[in-house]
PDB file of C-alpha atoms and ligand atoms in Angstrom:
ATOM      1  CA  UNK A1283    -139.452   8.580  45.039  1.00  0.00           C
ATOM      2  CA  UNK A1284    -139.013   4.553  45.783  1.00  0.00           C
ATOM      3  CA  UNK A1285    -138.070   4.640  42.130  1.00  0.00           C
ATOM      4  CA  UNK A1286    -134.965   6.801  42.729  1.00  0.00           C
ATOM      5  CA  UNK A1287    -133.786   4.928  45.799  1.00  0.00           C
ATOM      6  CA  UNK A1288    -133.478   2.259  43.838  1.00  0.00           C
ATOM      7  CA  UNK A1289    -131.433   3.591  41.247  1.00  0.00           C
ATOM      8  CA  UNK A1290    -129.217   4.968  43.494  1.00  0.00           C
ATOM      9  CA  UNK A1291    -128.126   2.210  45.661  1.00  0.00           C
ATOM     10  CA  UNK A1292    -127.218   0.270  42.681  1.00  0.00           C
ATOM     11  CA  UNK A1293    -124.012  -1.660  43.007  1.00  0.00           C
ATOM     12  CA  UNK A1294    -121.406   0.252  41.399  1.00  0.00           C
ATOM     13  CA  UNK A1295    -120.130  -1.443  38.577  1.00  0.00           C
ATOM     14  CA  UNK A1296    -116.889  -0.609  36.914  1.00  0.00           C
ATOM     15  CA  UNK A1297    -114.399  -1.795  33.760  1.00  0.00           C
ATOM     16  CA  UNK A1298    -110.537  -1.448  33.716  1.00  0.00           C
ATOM     17  CA  UNK A1299    -109.042  -1.396  30.301  1.00  0.00           C
ATOM     18  CA  UNK A1300    -105.935  -3.737  30.126  1.00  0.00           C
ATOM     19  CA  UNK A1301    -106.362  -4.470  33.808  1.00  0.00           C
ATOM     20  CA  UNK A1302    -104.078  -8.031  33.580  1.00  0.00           C
ATOM     21  CA  UNK A1303    -101.303  -6.252  34.404  1.00  0.00           C
ATOM     22  CA  UNK A1304     -99.811  -2.777  35.357  1.00  0.00           C
ATOM     23  CA  UNK A1305    -100.785  -0.012  36.817  1.00  0.00           C
ATOM     24  CA  UNK A1306    -104.640  -1.397  34.979  1.00  0.00           C
ATOM     25  CA  UNK A1307    -104.039  -4.549  37.485  1.00  0.00           C
ATOM     26  CA  UNK A1308    -103.435  -2.448  40.668  1.00  0.00           C
ATOM     27  CA  UNK A1309    -106.403  -0.309  39.720  1.00  0.00           C
ATOM     28  CA  UNK A1310    -109.134  -3.082  39.083  1.00  0.00           C
ATOM     29  CA  UNK A1311    -107.593  -4.236  42.612  1.00  0.00           C
ATOM     30  CA  UNK A1312    -108.149  -1.148  44.756  1.00  0.00           C
ATOM     31  CA  UNK A1313    -111.923  -0.802  43.074  1.00  0.00           C
ATOM     32  CA  UNK A1314    -112.690  -4.781  43.793  1.00  0.00           C
ATOM     33  CA  UNK A1315    -111.324  -3.574  48.058  1.00  0.00           C
ATOM     34  CA  UNK A1316    -113.424  -0.476  47.471  1.00  0.00           C
ATOM     35  CA  UNK A1317    -116.868  -2.522  46.950  1.00  0.00           C
ATOM     36  CA  UNK A1318    -116.869  -1.706  43.057  1.00  0.00           C
ATOM     37  CA  UNK A1319    -117.885  -4.924  41.065  1.00  0.00           C
ATOM     38  CA  UNK A1320    -114.831  -4.950  37.976  1.00  0.00           C
ATOM     39  CA  UNK A1321    -114.424  -6.311  34.911  1.00  0.00           C
ATOM     40  CA  UNK A1322    -110.757  -6.599  34.497  1.00  0.00           C
ATOM     41  CA  UNK A1323    -110.603  -6.170  31.005  1.00  0.00           C
ATOM     42  CA  UNK A1324    -108.020  -8.124  28.987  1.00  0.00           C
ATOM     43  CA  UNK A1325    -106.798  -8.569  25.427  1.00  0.00           C
ATOM     44  CA  UNK A1326    -105.578 -12.344  26.419  1.00  0.00           C
ATOM     45  CA  UNK A1327    -108.732 -13.445  28.098  1.00  0.00           C
ATOM     46  CA  UNK A1328    -106.279 -16.115  30.566  1.00  0.00           C
ATOM     47  CA  UNK A1329    -104.662 -13.057  31.676  1.00  0.00           C
ATOM     48  CA  UNK A1330    -107.009 -11.770  32.779  1.00  0.00           C
ATOM     49  CA  UNK A1331    -108.555 -14.770  34.511  1.00  0.00           C
ATOM     50  CA  UNK A1332    -105.566 -14.996  36.144  1.00  0.00           C
ATOM     51  CA  UNK A1333    -105.825 -10.973  37.325  1.00  0.00           C
ATOM     52  CA  UNK A1334    -109.286 -11.495  38.206  1.00  0.00           C
ATOM     53  CA  UNK A1335    -108.387 -14.585  40.194  1.00  0.00           C
ATOM     54  CA  UNK A1336    -105.487 -12.976  42.191  1.00  0.00           C
ATOM     55  CA  UNK A1337    -107.795  -9.517  43.006  1.00  0.00           C
ATOM     56  CA  UNK A1338    -110.471 -11.675  44.197  1.00  0.00           C
ATOM     57  CA  UNK A1339    -113.981 -10.984  45.754  1.00  0.00           C
ATOM     58  CA  UNK A1340    -115.810  -8.363  42.983  1.00  0.00           C
ATOM     59  CA  UNK A1341    -113.438  -9.285  40.049  1.00  0.00           C
ATOM     60  CA  UNK A1342    -114.264 -10.295  36.704  1.00  0.00           C
ATOM     61  CA  UNK A1343    -113.005 -11.389  33.177  1.00  0.00           C
ATOM     62  CA  UNK A1344    -113.394 -10.082  30.094  1.00  0.00           C
ATOM     63  CA  UNK A1345    -112.141 -10.108  26.995  1.00  0.00           C
ATOM     64  CA  UNK A1346    -111.407  -6.611  25.041  1.00  0.00           C
ATOM     65  CA  UNK A1347    -108.979  -5.738  22.224  1.00  0.00           C
ATOM     66  CA  UNK A1348    -109.484  -1.602  22.415  1.00  0.00           C
ATOM     67  CA  UNK A1349    -108.507  -1.992  18.695  1.00  0.00           C
ATOM     68  CA  UNK A1350    -111.200  -4.550  17.157  1.00  0.00           C
ATOM     69  CA  UNK A1351    -114.748  -3.715  16.936  1.00  0.00           C
ATOM     70  CA  UNK A1352    -116.158  -7.199  17.290  1.00  0.00           C
ATOM     71  CA  UNK A1353    -114.589  -7.347  20.569  1.00  0.00           C
ATOM     72  CA  UNK A1354    -115.645  -4.051  21.786  1.00  0.00           C
ATOM     73  CA  UNK A1355    -119.683  -5.414  20.571  1.00  0.00           C
ATOM     74  CA  UNK A1356    -119.151  -8.285  22.660  1.00  0.00           C
ATOM     75  CA  UNK A1357    -118.422  -6.626  25.851  1.00  0.00           C
ATOM     76  CA  UNK A1358    -120.612  -4.079  25.379  1.00  0.00           C
ATOM     77  CA  UNK A1359    -123.077  -6.553  25.050  1.00  0.00           C
ATOM     78  CA  UNK A1360    -122.061  -8.776  27.669  1.00  0.00           C
ATOM     79  CA  UNK A1361    -122.071  -5.655  30.627  1.00  0.00           C
ATOM     80  CA  UNK A1362    -125.685  -4.577  28.840  1.00  0.00           C
ATOM     81  CA  UNK A1363    -127.165  -8.386  29.780  1.00  0.00           C
ATOM     82  CA  UNK A1364    -125.042  -8.782  33.068  1.00  0.00           C
ATOM     83  CA  UNK A1365    -125.916  -4.984  34.504  1.00  0.00           C
ATOM     84  CA  UNK A1366    -127.433  -2.595  32.211  1.00  0.00           C
ATOM     85  CA  UNK A1367    -125.303   0.254  33.149  1.00  0.00           C
ATOM     86  CA  UNK A1368    -121.685   0.928  34.031  1.00  0.00           C
ATOM     87  CA  UNK A1369    -120.731   3.597  36.809  1.00  0.00           C
ATOM     88  CA  UNK A1370    -117.090   3.760  36.028  1.00  0.00           C
ATOM     89  CA  UNK A1371    -114.865   3.313  32.904  1.00  0.00           C
ATOM     90  CA  UNK A1372    -110.915   3.352  33.063  1.00  0.00           C
ATOM     91  CA  UNK A1373    -109.129   4.068  30.587  1.00  0.00           C
ATOM     92  CA  UNK A1374    -105.967   2.467  31.097  1.00  0.00           C
ATOM     93  CA  UNK A1375    -104.719   0.260  28.127  1.00  0.00           C
ATOM     94  CA  UNK A1376    -102.144   1.937  25.761  1.00  0.00           C
ATOM     95  CA  UNK A1377     -98.933   1.155  24.394  1.00  0.00           C
ATOM     96  CA  UNK A1378     -95.465   2.876  23.993  1.00  0.00           C
ATOM     97  CA  UNK A1379     -94.288   1.597  20.862  1.00  0.00           C
ATOM     98  CA  UNK A1380     -95.319  -0.824  17.875  1.00  0.00           C
ATOM     99  CA  UNK A1381     -93.288  -3.841  18.846  1.00  0.00           C
ATOM    100  CA  UNK A1382     -89.855  -3.155  18.238  1.00  0.00           C
ATOM    101  CA  UNK A1383     -87.899  -3.807  21.718  1.00  0.00           C
ATOM    102  CA  UNK A1384     -85.397  -0.416  22.584  1.00  0.00           C
ATOM    103  CA  UNK A1385     -82.860  -0.767  25.708  1.00  0.00           C
ATOM    104  CA  UNK A1386     -83.803   2.676  27.096  1.00  0.00           C
ATOM    105  CA  UNK A1387     -86.192   5.171  27.118  1.00  0.00           C
ATOM    106  CA  UNK A1388     -83.753   7.541  25.559  1.00  0.00           C
ATOM    107  CA  UNK A1389     -83.146   5.049  22.937  1.00  0.00           C
ATOM    108  CA  UNK A1390     -87.013   4.601  22.342  1.00  0.00           C
ATOM    109  CA  UNK A1391     -87.509   8.250  22.356  1.00  0.00           C
ATOM    110  CA  UNK A1392     -85.168   9.120  19.725  1.00  0.00           C
ATOM    111  CA  UNK A1393     -86.745   6.289  17.533  1.00  0.00           C
ATOM    112  CA  UNK A1394     -89.953   8.323  17.425  1.00  0.00           C
ATOM    113  CA  UNK A1395     -88.936  11.754  16.750  1.00  0.00           C
ATOM    114  CA  UNK A1396     -90.837  13.315  14.493  1.00  0.00           C
ATOM    115  CA  UNK A1397     -87.889  13.796  11.878  1.00  0.00           C
ATOM    116  CA  UNK A1398     -88.123   9.602  11.781  1.00  0.00           C
ATOM    117  CA  UNK A1399     -90.589   8.306  13.352  1.00  0.00           C
ATOM    118  CA  UNK A1400     -91.854   5.518  10.998  1.00  0.00           C
ATOM    119  CA  UNK A1401     -95.274   6.112   9.557  1.00  0.00           C
ATOM    120  CA  UNK A1402     -96.638   2.809   9.551  1.00  0.00           C
ATOM    121  CA  UNK A1403     -95.177   1.938  13.476  1.00  0.00           C
ATOM    122  CA  UNK A1404     -97.281   5.528  14.224  1.00  0.00           C
ATOM    123  CA  UNK A1405    -100.790   4.278  13.114  1.00  0.00           C
ATOM    124  CA  UNK A1406    -100.253   0.914  15.348  1.00  0.00           C
ATOM    125  CA  UNK A1407     -99.922   3.385  18.384  1.00  0.00           C
ATOM    126  CA  UNK A1408    -101.940   6.360  17.905  1.00  0.00           C
ATOM    127  CA  UNK A1409    -104.839   2.739  16.695  1.00  0.00           C
ATOM    128  CA  UNK A1410    -104.588   2.069  20.499  1.00  0.00           C
ATOM    129  CA  UNK A1411    -104.014   4.792  22.341  1.00  0.00           C
ATOM    130  CA  UNK A1412    -106.300   7.294  20.682  1.00  0.00           C
ATOM    131  CA  UNK A1413    -108.730   5.566  18.507  1.00  0.00           C
ATOM    132  CA  UNK A1414    -109.007   2.371  20.560  1.00  0.00           C
ATOM    133  CA  UNK A1415    -109.570   4.514  23.564  1.00  0.00           C
ATOM    134  CA  UNK A1416    -112.261   6.521  21.568  1.00  0.00           C
ATOM    135  CA  UNK A1417    -113.998   3.256  20.063  1.00  0.00           C
ATOM    136  CA  UNK A1418    -114.367   1.589  23.634  1.00  0.00           C
ATOM    137  CA  UNK A1419    -115.700   5.274  25.305  1.00  0.00           C
ATOM    138  CA  UNK A1420    -118.470   5.700  22.249  1.00  0.00           C
ATOM    139  CA  UNK A1421    -119.566   2.096  23.001  1.00  0.00           C
ATOM    140  CA  UNK A1422    -119.961   2.205  26.755  1.00  0.00           C
ATOM    141  CA  UNK A1423    -121.308   5.475  26.734  1.00  0.00           C
ATOM    142  CA  UNK A1424    -124.715   4.593  26.721  1.00  0.00           C
ATOM    143  CA  UNK A1425    -124.254   2.215  29.609  1.00  0.00           C
ATOM    144  CA  UNK A1426    -122.409   5.094  31.488  1.00  0.00           C
ATOM    145  CA  UNK A1427    -125.870   7.638  30.604  1.00  0.00           C
ATOM    146  CA  UNK A1428    -127.714   4.415  32.816  1.00  0.00           C
ATOM    147  CA  UNK A1429    -126.417   4.749  35.596  1.00  0.00           C
ATOM    148  CA  UNK A1430    -127.545   7.036  38.568  1.00  0.00           C
ATOM    149  CA  UNK A1431    -123.892   9.096  38.855  1.00  0.00           C
ATOM    150  CA  UNK A1432    -121.009   7.875  36.187  1.00  0.00           C
ATOM    151  CA  UNK A1433    -117.371   8.880  35.738  1.00  0.00           C
ATOM    152  CA  UNK A1434    -114.592   8.282  32.902  1.00  0.00           C
ATOM    153  CA  UNK A1435    -110.941   8.241  33.928  1.00  0.00           C
ATOM    154  CA  UNK A1436    -108.275   8.049  30.923  1.00  0.00           C
ATOM    155  CA  UNK A1437    -104.809   7.932  31.713  1.00  0.00           C
ATOM    156  CA  UNK A1438    -102.693  10.036  29.683  1.00  0.00           C
ATOM    157  CA  UNK A1439     -98.679  10.682  30.809  1.00  0.00           C
ATOM    158  CA  UNK A1440     -97.217  14.446  31.689  1.00  0.00           C
ATOM    159  CA  UNK A1441     -95.711  13.857  28.319  1.00  0.00           C
ATOM    160  CA  UNK A1442     -98.641  14.930  26.413  1.00  0.00           C
ATOM    161  CA  UNK A1443     -98.981  18.321  27.692  1.00  0.00           C
ATOM    162  CA  UNK A1444     -98.104  21.022  25.305  1.00  0.00           C
ATOM    163  CA  UNK A1445     -98.284  23.409  27.728  1.00  0.00           C
ATOM    164  CA  UNK A1446     -95.174  21.599  29.303  1.00  0.00           C
ATOM    165  CA  UNK A1447     -92.998  20.937  26.051  1.00  0.00           C
ATOM    166  CA  UNK A1448     -93.932  24.825  24.998  1.00  0.00           C
ATOM    167  CA  UNK A1449     -91.890  25.961  27.757  1.00  0.00           C
ATOM    168  CA  UNK A1450     -88.188  25.750  27.197  1.00  0.00           C
ATOM    169  CA  UNK A1451     -86.903  25.677  30.533  1.00  0.00           C
ATOM    170  CA  UNK A1452     -89.168  22.655  31.323  1.00  0.00           C
ATOM    171  CA  UNK A1453     -87.536  19.523  32.034  1.00  0.00           C
ATOM    172  CA  UNK A1454     -90.251  17.818  29.972  1.00  0.00           C
ATOM    173  CA  UNK A1455     -89.144  19.367  26.032  1.00  0.00           C
ATOM    174  CA  UNK A1456     -87.271  16.814  25.511  1.00  0.00           C
ATOM    175  CA  UNK A1457     -90.079  14.269  25.374  1.00  0.00           C
ATOM    176  CA  UNK A1458     -92.400  15.155  22.896  1.00  0.00           C
ATOM    177  CA  UNK A1459     -91.797  12.689  20.370  1.00  0.00           C
ATOM    178  CA  UNK A1460     -94.502  12.031  18.069  1.00  0.00           C
ATOM    179  CA  UNK A1461     -95.240   8.307  18.597  1.00  0.00           C
ATOM    180  CA  UNK A1462     -96.214   7.794  22.352  1.00  0.00           C
ATOM    181  CA  UNK A1463     -96.102  11.527  23.660  1.00  0.00           C
ATOM    182  CA  UNK A1464     -98.556  12.653  20.438  1.00  0.00           C
ATOM    183  CA  UNK A1465    -100.677   9.938  21.259  1.00  0.00           C
ATOM    184  CA  UNK A1466    -101.181  11.219  24.800  1.00  0.00           C
ATOM    185  CA  UNK A1467    -101.937  14.613  23.331  1.00  0.00           C
ATOM    186  CA  UNK A1468    -104.184  13.867  21.525  1.00  0.00           C
ATOM    187  CA  UNK A1469    -105.686  11.704  23.668  1.00  0.00           C
ATOM    188  CA  UNK A1470    -105.774  14.521  26.016  1.00  0.00           C
ATOM    189  CA  UNK A1471    -107.919  16.970  23.441  1.00  0.00           C
ATOM    190  CA  UNK A1472    -110.381  13.957  22.973  1.00  0.00           C
ATOM    191  CA  UNK A1473    -110.750  13.769  27.045  1.00  0.00           C
ATOM    192  CA  UNK A1474    -111.625  17.669  26.896  1.00  0.00           C
ATOM    193  CA  UNK A1475    -114.050  17.708  24.132  1.00  0.00           C
ATOM    194  CA  UNK A1476    -115.726  14.489  25.902  1.00  0.00           C
ATOM    195  CA  UNK A1477    -115.661  16.506  29.725  1.00  0.00           C
ATOM    196  CA  UNK A1478    -117.543  19.919  27.667  1.00  0.00           C
ATOM    197  CA  UNK A1479    -119.859  17.857  25.594  1.00  0.00           C
ATOM    198  CA  UNK A1480    -120.694  15.662  28.353  1.00  0.00           C
ATOM    199  CA  UNK A1481    -120.974  18.804  31.424  1.00  0.00           C
ATOM    200  CA  UNK A1482    -124.481  18.913  31.346  1.00  0.00           C
ATOM    201  CA  UNK A1483    -124.790  15.177  31.927  1.00  0.00           C
ATOM    202  CA  UNK A1484    -124.439  12.439  34.618  1.00  0.00           C
ATOM    203  CA  UNK A1485    -120.535  11.531  33.820  1.00  0.00           C
ATOM    204  CA  UNK A1486    -117.894  13.211  34.771  1.00  0.00           C
ATOM    205  CA  UNK A1487    -114.648  12.754  32.796  1.00  0.00           C
ATOM    206  CA  UNK A1488    -111.393  13.234  34.045  1.00  0.00           C
ATOM    207  CA  UNK A1489    -107.495  13.167  32.798  1.00  0.00           C
ATOM    208  CA  UNK A1490    -105.043  11.599  35.020  1.00  0.00           C
ATOM    209  CA  UNK A1491    -101.117  11.557  34.744  1.00  0.00           C
ATOM    210  CA  UNK A1492     -99.873   8.279  36.477  1.00  0.00           C
ATOM    211  CA  UNK A1493     -96.057   8.130  38.119  1.00  0.00           C
ATOM    212  CA  UNK A1494     -93.304   6.578  36.189  1.00  0.00           C
ATOM    213  CA  UNK A1495     -94.209   2.861  36.925  1.00  0.00           C
ATOM    214  CA  UNK A1496     -91.977  -0.124  36.309  1.00  0.00           C
ATOM    215  CA  UNK A1497     -93.984  -2.040  33.977  1.00  0.00           C
ATOM    216  CA  UNK A1498     -93.996  -3.455  30.216  1.00  0.00           C
ATOM    217  CA  UNK A1499     -94.711  -0.084  28.759  1.00  0.00           C
ATOM    218  CA  UNK A1500     -91.205   1.762  29.937  1.00  0.00           C
ATOM    219  CA  UNK A1501     -89.553  -2.103  29.856  1.00  0.00           C
ATOM    220  CA  UNK A1502     -89.596  -1.967  33.361  1.00  0.00           C
ATOM    221  CA  UNK A1503     -87.486   1.197  33.542  1.00  0.00           C
ATOM    222  CA  UNK A1504     -89.584   3.011  35.532  1.00  0.00           C
ATOM    223  CA  UNK A1505     -88.739   3.928  39.113  1.00  0.00           C
ATOM    224  CA  UNK A1506     -92.118   3.292  41.265  1.00  0.00           C
ATOM    225  CA  UNK A1507     -94.063   0.050  41.497  1.00  0.00           C
ATOM    226  CA  UNK A1508     -97.116   0.134  39.349  1.00  0.00           C
ATOM    227  CA  UNK A1509     -99.087   0.324  42.577  1.00  0.00           C
ATOM    228  CA  UNK A1510     -97.022   3.651  43.520  1.00  0.00           C
ATOM    229  CA  UNK A1511     -98.028   5.068  40.075  1.00  0.00           C
ATOM    230  CA  UNK A1512    -101.305   4.168  40.427  1.00  0.00           C
ATOM    231  CA  UNK A1513    -102.551   6.519  43.645  1.00  0.00           C
ATOM    232  CA  UNK A1514    -103.858   9.243  41.764  1.00  0.00           C
ATOM    233  CA  UNK A1515    -105.830   7.634  38.984  1.00  0.00           C
ATOM    234  CA  UNK A1516    -107.114   5.105  41.684  1.00  0.00           C
ATOM    235  CA  UNK A1517    -107.688   8.322  44.474  1.00  0.00           C
ATOM    236  CA  UNK A1518    -109.777  10.208  41.367  1.00  0.00           C
ATOM    237  CA  UNK A1519    -111.772   6.818  40.234  1.00  0.00           C
ATOM    238  CA  UNK A1520    -112.519   6.235  43.994  1.00  0.00           C
ATOM    239  CA  UNK A1521    -113.281  10.012  44.880  1.00  0.00           C
ATOM    240  CA  UNK A1522    -116.823  10.729  44.423  1.00  0.00           C
ATOM    241  CA  UNK A1523    -116.376  14.672  44.719  1.00  0.00           C
ATOM    242  CA  UNK A1524    -113.631  14.916  41.998  1.00  0.00           C
ATOM    243  CA  UNK A1525    -115.078  17.170  39.584  1.00  0.00           C
ATOM    244  CA  UNK A1526    -115.100  16.735  35.966  1.00  0.00           C
ATOM    245  CA  UNK A1527    -113.123  18.080  33.733  1.00  0.00           C
ATOM    246  CA  UNK A1528    -109.899  17.583  36.113  1.00  0.00           C
ATOM    247  CA  UNK A1529    -106.650  17.188  34.556  1.00  0.00           C
ATOM    248  CA  UNK A1530    -104.633  16.003  37.293  1.00  0.00           C
ATOM    249  CA  UNK A1531    -101.001  14.107  38.908  1.00  0.00           C
ATOM    250  CA  UNK A1532    -100.249  12.985  42.429  1.00  0.00           C
ATOM    251  CA  UNK A1533    -101.552  14.126  44.784  1.00  0.00           C
ATOM    252  CA  UNK A1534    -103.994  16.379  42.538  1.00  0.00           C
ATOM    253  CA  UNK A1535    -101.555  18.490  41.643  1.00  0.00           C
ATOM    254  CA  UNK A1536    -102.690  20.082  37.954  1.00  0.00           C
ATOM    255  CA  UNK A1537    -100.905  19.484  35.217  1.00  0.00           C
ATOM    256  CA  UNK A1538    -101.537  22.101  32.303  1.00  0.00           C
ATOM    257  CA  UNK A1539    -103.607  20.753  29.145  1.00  0.00           C
TER     258      UNK A1539
HETATM  259  N1  NAP B2555     -95.696   3.294  32.874  1.00  0.00           N
HETATM  260  C1  NAP B2555     -95.880   4.542  33.431  1.00  0.00           C
HETATM  261  O1  NAP B2555     -94.643   4.942  34.040  1.00  0.00           O
HETATM  262  C2  NAP B2555     -96.958   5.875  32.607  1.00  0.00           C
HETATM  263  C3  NAP B2555     -96.569   6.978  32.630  1.00  0.00           C
HETATM  264  C4  NAP B2555     -97.256   7.549  32.313  1.00  0.00           C
HETATM  265  C5  NAP B2555     -98.682   7.253  31.962  1.00  0.00           C
HETATM  266  N2  NAP B2555     -98.592   5.847  32.257  1.00  0.00           N
HETATM  267  C6  NAP B2555    -100.313   5.469  31.179  1.00  0.00           C
HETATM  268  O2  NAP B2555    -100.605   4.844  32.211  1.00  0.00           O
HETATM  269  C7  NAP B2555    -101.226   3.084  31.067  1.00  0.00           C
HETATM  270  C8  NAP B2555    -101.050   2.149  32.146  1.00  0.00           C
HETATM  271  O3  NAP B2555     -99.556   1.817  31.729  1.00  0.00           O
HETATM  272  P1  NAP B2555     -98.894   0.985  32.180  1.00  0.00           P
HETATM  273  O4  NAP B2555     -97.381   1.040  32.437  1.00  0.00           O
HETATM  274  O5  NAP B2555     -99.471   0.222  33.436  1.00  0.00           O
HETATM  275  O6  NAP B2555     -98.955  -0.056  31.451  1.00  0.00           O
HETATM  276  P2  NAP B2555     -98.607  -1.866  30.791  1.00  0.00           P
HETATM  277  O7  NAP B2555     -98.225  -2.475  32.233  1.00  0.00           O
HETATM  278  O8  NAP B2555     -97.851  -2.298  29.756  1.00  0.00           O
HETATM  279  O9  NAP B2555    -100.319  -2.218  30.541  1.00  0.00           O
HETATM  280  C9  NAP B2555    -100.510  -2.026  29.428  1.00  0.00           C
HETATM  281  C10 NAP B2555    -102.096  -2.524  29.578  1.00  0.00           C
HETATM  282  O10 NAP B2555    -102.938  -2.207  28.152  1.00  0.00           O
HETATM  283  C11 NAP B2555    -103.108  -3.978  28.159  1.00  0.00           C
HETATM  284  N3  NAP B2555    -103.616  -3.148  26.474  1.00  0.00           N
HETATM  285  C12 NAP B2555    -102.459  -2.958  24.942  1.00  0.00           C
HETATM  286  N4  NAP B2555    -102.789  -2.388  24.141  1.00  0.00           N
HETATM  287  C13 NAP B2555    -104.434  -2.951  23.880  1.00  0.00           C
HETATM  288  C14 NAP B2555    -104.875  -3.112  23.022  1.00  0.00           C
HETATM  289  N5  NAP B2555    -105.089  -3.203  21.930  1.00  0.00           N
HETATM  290  N6  NAP B2555    -106.508  -3.485  23.849  1.00  0.00           N
HETATM  291  C15 NAP B2555    -106.983  -4.027  25.144  1.00  0.00           C
HETATM  292  N7  NAP B2555    -105.557  -3.516  26.012  1.00  0.00           N
HETATM  293  C16 NAP B2555    -104.391  -3.502  25.186  1.00  0.00           C
HETATM  294  C17 NAP B2555    -102.016  -4.625  27.872  1.00  0.00           C
HETATM  295  O11 NAP B2555    -102.472  -5.468  27.539  1.00  0.00           O
HETATM  296  P3  NAP B2555    -101.347  -6.786  27.144  1.00  0.00           P
HETATM  297  O12 NAP B2555    -101.042  -7.930  28.821  1.00  0.00           O
HETATM  298  O13 NAP B2555    -101.924  -7.760  26.515  1.00  0.00           O
HETATM  299  O14 NAP B2555     -99.912  -5.960  26.539  1.00  0.00           O
HETATM  300  C18 NAP B2555    -101.649  -4.231  29.451  1.00  0.00           C
HETATM  301  O15 NAP B2555    -102.762  -4.989  29.936  1.00  0.00           O
HETATM  302  C19 NAP B2555    -101.523   3.926  29.602  1.00  0.00           C
HETATM  303  O16 NAP B2555    -102.357   4.079  30.022  1.00  0.00           O
HETATM  304  C20 NAP B2555     -99.846   4.323  29.818  1.00  0.00           C
HETATM  305  O17 NAP B2555     -99.775   5.635  28.936  1.00  0.00           O
HETATM  306  C21 NAP B2555     -97.539   4.932  32.172  1.00  0.00           C
END
């Protein structure tokens, strides 16, 4: 009994990937404000340190490139050493293209259509959004299992929903590019696979489509602030009553897989 009380009163520890800017920063800030110790994971440690300093109490910077095996291993060892467990993993880091600058979202989508999208660029985007996200998740699963109750929140896009695109009347229909949107479709499959695999465990798994935010990822063409657009991932991350296996957008609207 004593053991159980000690375990359940453990401090909540979260890690947000790509937390130095955009929605990741807002999610990390909200978690710190709600009593979490939050690892602000950033590809560039200095950017992570700046973000952690801005968030203040509860935030600590850590280097992480989800496409780099050594970076993932170093991070895992650090969290293991600091706490030995993780309560919450927010897989937020992603890219929308392989480095080419596009003027508008439409231009980017046209260059990423199935008929023309350069395969080398697909590898780059999928390497981050799909394989990198799964790699960091696999690495941190033992630490999530060590927490009394844990959660993984994956950020996707409604553009990844095959059901929406398959509907001829859907406003999303034109948006199924094979680079970014399809990488999110693959992530959605991985998320559901993990949710099913872990359904009898201590780890809940959720998928969230945030709003359309003005961030680096959208070339700052989104219509919402990162804070507004991050409201749903923050809700799912913070509300302990959210069941495993949901795919939602704001506020708590179910998105078809
Ligand atoms: N913005 C939208 O309208 C929108 C809509 C639907 C879904 N989403 C999803 O929401 C999430 C956050 O998007 P955002 O718009 O806030 O993006 P953002 O501002 O561009 O931030 C993306 C973050 O991911 C990091 N990152 C990129 N590649 C990485 C890698 N290999 N390893 C580790 N970190 C990496 C970036 O690091 P650097 O700072 O070093 O570049 C940055 O911190 C993404 O999953 C995105 O797909 C966004």
